[in-house]
Amino acid sequence: MSEPGFDRQNVIVRAWSCTLRELRGPRGDGWLALGGDQAQLQGAIGFAQKRHMNGSFAYTDPIDCSEQDTNTSRACSLQANNENGFYESSSWEYSWYAPHDTAHLVEAMGGNATFVKRLEHFFNAGYYLAGNEPSFQTPVGYHYANKPTMSVDRVRDVVFTNFDITPDGIPGNDDQAAMASVLTWHLLGFYPVPSTSQILILSPFIPSYTIHNSYLNTSTTVTVEGYDANSVQQVIPAGAAAYVQKVTVNGVPTASRCHFDFYDTFRIGGNITISVTSNKTLVNDCAGPVPESISTGGFAVPR
């Protein structure tokens, strides 16, 4: 079934759990071998699929074990026969998971426009699962397609839809503070890219705060210039200032309003100022480089 205006595209992806050193080598490209073109769903072609030792694919319906799976008897945890092929999740969810090389994922999906269309469909069709770690970075994926205001909108929706201050105010179990951690980063207006020192810039939910690192003996104050409390809603109202226009670190503008590096900010301490505007159209790009990926030159080295 194809939706009107929903482009067909290819995506090949695999989730890896490894160090940045391993990601820089052949293992970091291993996800490229996990795409099965025979997997087609709702206008999209190519989903992560399990693969046999002889190179052939074992087809798994991308909906299986997703939020839209109507088969309530399906075993979705890791089974001896690995029937589903994905651990506690669906191919729809895992097909986004290449946090070390999202730029290559955008390319594999056909470029920025098709990447954004597919990402919008993923959320709007109900495949997103806030309580599952493989989806932590997905709401900010728009940054890699040079559409940072869409990440801001999506994170607002994710927070207000899935978290609250009741005893059951997290989606699922906290999983050793995983849910609390990603919520904290969202509220602070940042997202740390796994296994790197890169931090994506979003839009803080509060006007100002200071983080003190007792190990490094540094303090960093983040201030939102033009902060608008009316923007802190599930849907940001028209005219509310929430979208990043400019970022400065100790008075110096950053090279991009989409990301900066830990070693240039929280490692040394000081002041980070995030200027926001209500003019979404004006600032719906990074005004500089999109976030880094292995395929586009890699990440900053520790210093």
GROMACS .gro file of C-alpha atoms in nm, residues 53-175:
model
  123
   53MET     CA    1   2.550  -1.683   0.673
   54ASN     CA    2   2.513  -1.754   0.299
   55GLY     CA    3   2.411  -1.393   0.239
   56SER     CA    4   2.040  -1.451   0.179
   57PHE     CA    5   1.779  -1.256   0.373
   58ALA     CA    6   1.519  -1.398   0.610
   59TYR     CA    7   1.217  -1.175   0.558
   60THR     CA    8   1.055  -1.014   0.860
   61ASP     CA    9   0.746  -0.798   0.819
   62PRO     CA   10   0.854  -0.447   0.931
   63ILE     CA   11   0.534  -0.417   1.138
   64ASP     CA   12   0.610  -0.727   1.347
   65CYS     CA   13   0.665  -0.631   1.712
   66SER     CA   14   0.592  -0.264   1.640
   67GLU     CA   15   0.328  -0.057   1.817
   68GLN     CA   16   0.095  -0.141   1.526
   69ASP     CA   17   0.141  -0.520   1.542
   70THR     CA   18  -0.201  -0.680   1.596
   71ASN     CA   19  -0.056  -1.023   1.674
   72THR     CA   20  -0.050  -1.016   2.054
   73SER     CA   21   0.087  -1.371   2.079
   74ARG     CA   22   0.406  -1.298   1.886
   75ALA     CA   23   0.729  -1.350   2.080
   76CYS     CA   24   0.919  -1.022   2.055
   77SER     CA   25   1.198  -1.079   2.305
   78LEU     CA   26   1.514  -1.266   2.209
   79GLN     CA   27   1.409  -1.623   2.129
   80ALA     CA   28   1.616  -1.933   2.065
   81ASN     CA   29   1.504  -1.949   1.702
   82ASN     CA   30   1.524  -1.568   1.662
   83GLU     CA   31   1.190  -1.573   1.481
   84ASN     CA   32   1.143  -1.197   1.458
   85GLY     CA   33   1.504  -1.101   1.404
   86PHE     CA   34   1.497  -0.790   1.623
   87TYR     CA   35   1.533  -0.766   1.996
   88GLU     CA   36   1.215  -0.631   2.156
   89SER     CA   37   1.137  -0.410   1.861
   90SER     CA   38   1.046  -0.388   1.494
   91SER     CA   39   1.230  -0.336   1.169
   92TRP     CA   40   1.048  -0.004   1.143
   93GLU     CA   41   1.226   0.108   1.459
   94TYR     CA   42   1.570  -0.046   1.402
   95SER     CA   43   1.589   0.078   1.043
   96TRP     CA   44   1.662   0.427   1.182
   97TYR     CA   45   1.939   0.313   1.412
   98ALA     CA   46   2.277   0.416   1.274
   99PRO     CA   47   2.369   0.691   1.524
  100HIS     CA   48   2.735   0.687   1.423
  101ASP     CA   49   2.656   0.747   1.054
  102THR     CA   50   2.315   0.906   1.013
  103ALA     CA   51   2.445   1.106   0.716
  104HIS     CA   52   2.495   0.780   0.527
  105LEU     CA   53   2.149   0.668   0.635
  106VAL     CA   54   2.002   0.987   0.487
  107GLU     CA   55   2.185   0.913   0.163
  108ALA     CA   56   2.067   0.550   0.160
  109MET     CA   57   1.708   0.667   0.198
  110GLY     CA   58   1.735   0.889  -0.107
  111GLY     CA   59   1.837   1.225   0.038
  112ASN     CA   60   1.698   1.484   0.275
  113ALA     CA   61   1.346   1.510   0.132
  114THR     CA   62   1.267   1.138   0.130
  115PHE     CA   63   1.439   1.090   0.466
  116VAL     CA   64   1.213   1.354   0.623
  117LYS     CA   65   0.899   1.211   0.459
  118ARG     CA   66   0.976   0.864   0.587
  119LEU     CA   67   1.061   0.996   0.933
  120GLU     CA   68   0.734   1.190   0.950
  121HIS     CA   69   0.544   0.878   0.845
  122PHE     CA   70   0.722   0.672   1.111
  123PHE     CA   71   0.592   0.901   1.385
  124ASN     CA   72   0.251   0.982   1.240
  125ALA     CA   73   0.168   0.616   1.169
  126GLY     CA   74   0.244   0.521   1.530
  127TYR     CA   75   0.562   0.312   1.492
  128TYR     CA   76   0.769   0.523   1.731
  129LEU     CA   77   0.821   0.368   2.075
  130ALA     CA   78   0.945   0.624   2.327
  131GLY     CA   79   1.021   0.359   2.588
  132ASN     CA   80   1.273   0.173   2.374
  133GLU     CA   81   1.638   0.277   2.357
  134PRO     CA   82   1.684   0.230   1.978
  135SER     CA   83   1.440   0.519   1.932
  136PHE     CA   84   1.618   0.768   2.159
  137GLN     CA   85   1.792   0.953   1.875
  138THR     CA   86   1.512   0.922   1.617
  139PRO     CA   87   1.319   1.238   1.721
  140VAL     CA   88   1.628   1.450   1.648
  141GLY     CA   89   1.701   1.280   1.316
  142TYR     CA   90   1.572   1.586   1.131
  143HIS     CA   91   1.896   1.763   1.224
  144TYR     CA   92   2.084   1.539   0.980
  145ALA     CA   93   1.847   1.644   0.699
  146ASN     CA   94   1.915   2.010   0.783
  147LYS     CA   95   1.569   2.062   0.935
  148PRO     CA   96   1.642   2.139   1.303
  149THR     CA   97   1.309   2.312   1.376
  150MET     CA   98   1.134   1.983   1.299
  151SER     CA   99   1.347   1.816   1.569
  152VAL     CA  100   1.238   2.083   1.817
  153ASP     CA  101   0.871   2.026   1.730
  154ARG     CA  102   0.908   1.649   1.754
  155VAL     CA  103   1.088   1.655   2.090
  156ARG     CA  104   0.817   1.877   2.240
  157ASP     CA  105   0.556   1.625   2.124
  158VAL     CA  106   0.757   1.326   2.251
  159VAL     CA  107   0.800   1.476   2.598
  160PHE     CA  108   0.440   1.583   2.649
  161THR     CA  109   0.295   1.266   2.498
  162ASN     CA  110   0.509   1.016   2.687
  163PHE     CA  111   0.624   1.172   3.016
  164ASP     CA  112   0.449   1.335   3.312
  165ILE     CA  113   0.494   1.387   3.687
  166THR     CA  114   0.275   1.099   3.805
  167PRO     CA  115   0.421   0.776   3.953
  168ASP     CA  116   0.374   0.617   3.609
  169GLY     CA  117   0.517   0.917   3.428
  170ILE     CA  118   0.768   0.737   3.209
  171PRO     CA  119   0.704   0.511   2.907
  172GLY     CA  120   0.772   0.164   3.043
  173ASN     CA  121   1.041   0.089   3.301
  174ASP     CA  122   1.324   0.333   3.365
  175ASP     CA  123   1.582   0.070   3.265
   0.00000   0.00000   0.00000
